[in-house]
């Protein structure tokens, strides 16, 4: 809902220069890369679903923080950490999808994923309307509340992940 508006928020509401905004987004890309490696390691310890949940909730808490923080420097760091946390688990999400969906149906699910990403982009229209009426920070809160529901819904896959971890442990014991 608000992702498309972060550059405008940093330029208009925070007062960053265009170069500053680009630097923040560059930092977010680096943190996403690092976060993906950390998420992978965490998934080995607690399972993919819990790793996705933890990283998603960290990103959500950061978004709530962006709604209340005023310091441009602190906002930039929180945004970088938020973006890195939210985007770091894409590979883990894809791996679960590939494990759950039979090979013959993966193309269909990839199409569904594309449609859902399009719908997510379309939600930016709603975000834009909200920003115009209630401002960036209030819209960040609404988006963060939506993230809580979406991130919590990931836990419905926990039974799959537990079965997978049990199977892996059994395979290791048999070796």
Tab-separated table of C-alpha atoms in Angstrom:
chain	number	residue	atom	x	y	z
A	1	UNK	CA	0.000	0.000	0.000
A	2	UNK	CA	2.783	2.431	0.848
A	3	UNK	CA	5.916	0.905	-0.694
A	4	UNK	CA	5.619	2.939	-3.883
A	5	UNK	CA	5.527	6.151	-1.842
A	6	UNK	CA	8.673	5.723	0.251
A	7	UNK	CA	10.888	7.744	-2.124
A	8	UNK	CA	8.371	10.597	-2.126
A	9	UNK	CA	8.069	10.401	1.669
A	10	UNK	CA	11.822	10.735	2.078
A	11	UNK	CA	12.035	13.616	-0.379
A	12	UNK	CA	8.953	15.603	0.624
A	13	UNK	CA	8.170	14.767	4.256
A	14	UNK	CA	11.702	14.100	5.509
A	15	UNK	CA	13.476	16.614	3.261
A	16	UNK	CA	16.141	14.328	1.800
A	17	UNK	CA	17.942	15.195	-1.381
A	18	UNK	CA	17.431	12.914	-4.394
A	19	UNK	CA	20.962	11.545	-3.870
A	20	UNK	CA	20.116	10.866	-0.212
A	21	UNK	CA	17.010	8.944	-1.243
A	22	UNK	CA	19.018	6.846	-3.706
A	23	UNK	CA	21.635	6.178	-1.017
A	24	UNK	CA	18.914	4.951	1.345
A	25	UNK	CA	17.547	2.587	-1.301
A	26	UNK	CA	21.043	1.356	-2.121
A	27	UNK	CA	21.557	0.634	1.573
A	28	UNK	CA	18.247	-1.221	1.658
A	29	UNK	CA	19.424	-3.438	-1.214
A	30	UNK	CA	22.626	-4.300	0.651
A	31	UNK	CA	20.710	-5.087	3.835
A	32	UNK	CA	18.273	-7.249	1.861
A	33	UNK	CA	21.203	-9.254	0.507
A	34	UNK	CA	22.708	-9.658	3.963
A	35	UNK	CA	19.281	-10.380	5.427
A	36	UNK	CA	18.692	-13.162	2.904
A	37	UNK	CA	21.859	-14.896	4.086
A	38	UNK	CA	20.854	-14.444	7.731
A	39	UNK	CA	17.316	-15.683	7.028
A	40	UNK	CA	18.756	-18.784	5.403
A	41	UNK	CA	20.905	-19.468	8.468
A	42	UNK	CA	17.994	-18.847	10.825
A	43	UNK	CA	15.813	-21.200	8.779
A	44	UNK	CA	18.328	-23.995	9.422
A	45	UNK	CA	17.873	-23.453	13.163
A	46	UNK	CA	14.139	-22.820	13.483
A	47	UNK	CA	12.636	-23.735	10.107
A	48	UNK	CA	11.687	-21.678	7.087
A	49	UNK	CA	8.254	-20.640	8.318
A	50	UNK	CA	9.577	-19.264	11.619
A	51	UNK	CA	12.395	-17.470	9.797
A	52	UNK	CA	9.875	-15.847	7.428
A	53	UNK	CA	7.684	-14.906	10.386
A	54	UNK	CA	10.546	-13.400	12.413
A	55	UNK	CA	11.893	-11.330	9.525
A	56	UNK	CA	8.383	-10.211	8.553
A	57	UNK	CA	7.589	-9.087	12.083
A	58	UNK	CA	10.892	-7.208	12.353
A	59	UNK	CA	10.004	-5.338	9.167
A	60	UNK	CA	6.516	-4.646	10.482
A	61	UNK	CA	7.804	-3.245	13.773
A	62	UNK	CA	10.165	-1.023	11.777
A	63	UNK	CA	7.234	0.297	9.742
A	64	UNK	CA	5.385	1.162	12.964
A	65	UNK	CA	8.592	2.941	14.012
A	66	UNK	CA	8.619	4.954	10.803
A	67	UNK	CA	5.171	6.251	11.717
A	68	UNK	CA	6.451	7.879	14.913
A	69	UNK	CA	10.143	8.681	14.457
A	70	UNK	CA	11.100	12.196	13.403
A	71	UNK	CA	14.881	12.083	12.947
A	72	UNK	CA	15.766	11.825	9.228
A	73	UNK	CA	18.845	9.736	9.992
A	74	UNK	CA	16.932	7.356	12.258
A	75	UNK	CA	14.118	7.110	9.704
A	76	UNK	CA	16.639	6.197	7.016
A	77	UNK	CA	18.191	3.449	9.150
A	78	UNK	CA	14.811	2.066	10.205
A	79	UNK	CA	13.636	2.081	6.581
A	80	UNK	CA	16.779	0.286	5.427
A	81	UNK	CA	16.307	-2.344	8.124
A	82	UNK	CA	12.553	-2.593	7.371
A	83	UNK	CA	13.111	-3.132	3.682
A	84	UNK	CA	15.904	-5.628	4.253
A	85	UNK	CA	13.802	-7.614	6.718
A	86	UNK	CA	10.669	-7.623	4.572
A	87	UNK	CA	12.484	-8.667	1.405
A	88	UNK	CA	15.078	-11.066	2.806
A	89	UNK	CA	12.821	-14.102	2.873
A	90	UNK	CA	11.658	-14.161	-0.744
A	91	UNK	CA	13.909	-17.150	-1.481
A	92	UNK	CA	12.582	-19.055	1.534
A	93	UNK	CA	9.012	-18.320	0.468
A	94	UNK	CA	9.727	-19.589	-3.036
A	95	UNK	CA	11.366	-22.747	-1.689
A	96	UNK	CA	8.289	-23.580	0.391
A	97	UNK	CA	6.082	-22.987	-2.637
A	98	UNK	CA	8.229	-25.317	-4.743
A	99	UNK	CA	8.105	-28.002	-2.051
A	100	UNK	CA	4.339	-27.802	-1.580
A	101	UNK	CA	3.217	-27.461	-5.195
A	102	UNK	CA	3.574	-30.490	-7.481
A	103	UNK	CA	5.952	-29.949	-10.393
A	104	UNK	CA	3.134	-30.061	-12.948
A	105	UNK	CA	1.336	-27.143	-11.252
A	106	UNK	CA	4.276	-24.816	-10.576
A	107	UNK	CA	3.636	-22.747	-13.696
A	108	UNK	CA	0.075	-22.107	-12.552
A	109	UNK	CA	1.294	-21.039	-9.113
A	110	UNK	CA	3.915	-18.775	-10.662
A	111	UNK	CA	1.074	-17.111	-12.590
A	112	UNK	CA	-0.929	-16.705	-9.387
A	113	UNK	CA	2.142	-15.180	-7.753
A	114	UNK	CA	2.439	-12.692	-10.632
A	115	UNK	CA	-1.223	-11.746	-10.279
A	116	UNK	CA	-0.828	-11.267	-6.532
A	117	UNK	CA	2.193	-9.004	-7.110
A	118	UNK	CA	0.129	-7.008	-9.587
A	119	UNK	CA	-2.667	-6.696	-7.003
A	120	UNK	CA	-0.076	-5.614	-4.431
A	121	UNK	CA	1.054	-2.899	-6.844
A	122	UNK	CA	-2.563	-1.914	-7.383
A	123	UNK	CA	-2.952	-1.397	-3.653
A	124	UNK	CA	-0.671	1.602	-4.106
A	125	UNK	CA	-3.705	3.454	-5.420
A	126	UNK	CA	-5.390	2.898	-2.062
A	127	UNK	CA	-2.187	3.970	-0.341
A	128	UNK	CA	-2.056	7.141	-2.411
A	129	UNK	CA	-5.627	8.049	-1.513
A	130	UNK	CA	-4.935	7.393	2.177
A	131	UNK	CA	-1.740	9.461	2.081
A	132	UNK	CA	-3.637	12.377	0.540
A	133	UNK	CA	-6.327	12.216	3.231
A	134	UNK	CA	-4.527	11.174	6.419
A	135	UNK	CA	-0.812	11.576	5.656
A	136	UNK	CA	2.168	9.292	5.284
A	137	UNK	CA	2.629	8.281	8.888
A	138	UNK	CA	-0.995	7.285	9.513
A	139	UNK	CA	-0.929	5.294	6.289
A	140	UNK	CA	2.254	3.563	7.505
A	141	UNK	CA	0.330	2.429	10.600
A	142	UNK	CA	-2.513	1.046	8.480
A	143	UNK	CA	-0.013	-0.771	6.251
A	144	UNK	CA	1.822	-2.154	9.289
A	145	UNK	CA	-1.449	-3.501	10.707
A	146	UNK	CA	-2.090	-5.231	7.360
A	147	UNK	CA	1.463	-6.655	7.532
A	148	UNK	CA	0.713	-8.102	10.975
A	149	UNK	CA	-2.185	-10.080	9.510
A	150	UNK	CA	-0.251	-11.179	6.421
A	151	UNK	CA	2.854	-12.137	8.394
A	152	UNK	CA	0.844	-14.019	11.008
A	153	UNK	CA	-0.951	-15.954	8.254
A	154	UNK	CA	2.428	-17.468	7.323
A	155	UNK	CA	2.199	-19.508	10.515
A	156	UNK	CA	-0.513	-21.633	8.873
A	157	UNK	CA	2.363	-23.301	6.997
A	158	UNK	CA	4.003	-24.308	10.246
A	159	UNK	CA	2.684	-27.873	10.131
A	160	UNK	CA	4.353	-28.314	6.731
A	161	UNK	CA	7.658	-26.974	8.037
A	162	UNK	CA	7.506	-29.180	11.140
A	163	UNK	CA	6.944	-32.267	8.971
A	164	UNK	CA	9.876	-31.238	6.789
A	165	UNK	CA	12.204	-30.724	9.765
A	166	UNK	CA	11.176	-34.064	11.256
A	167	UNK	CA	11.867	-35.801	7.936
A	168	UNK	CA	15.306	-34.122	7.662
A	169	UNK	CA	16.219	-35.247	11.179
A	170	UNK	CA	15.135	-38.800	10.411
A	171	UNK	CA	17.196	-38.813	7.214
A	172	UNK	CA	20.275	-37.612	9.118
A	173	UNK	CA	19.825	-40.269	11.784
A	174	UNK	CA	19.558	-42.991	9.131
A	175	UNK	CA	22.868	-41.897	7.569
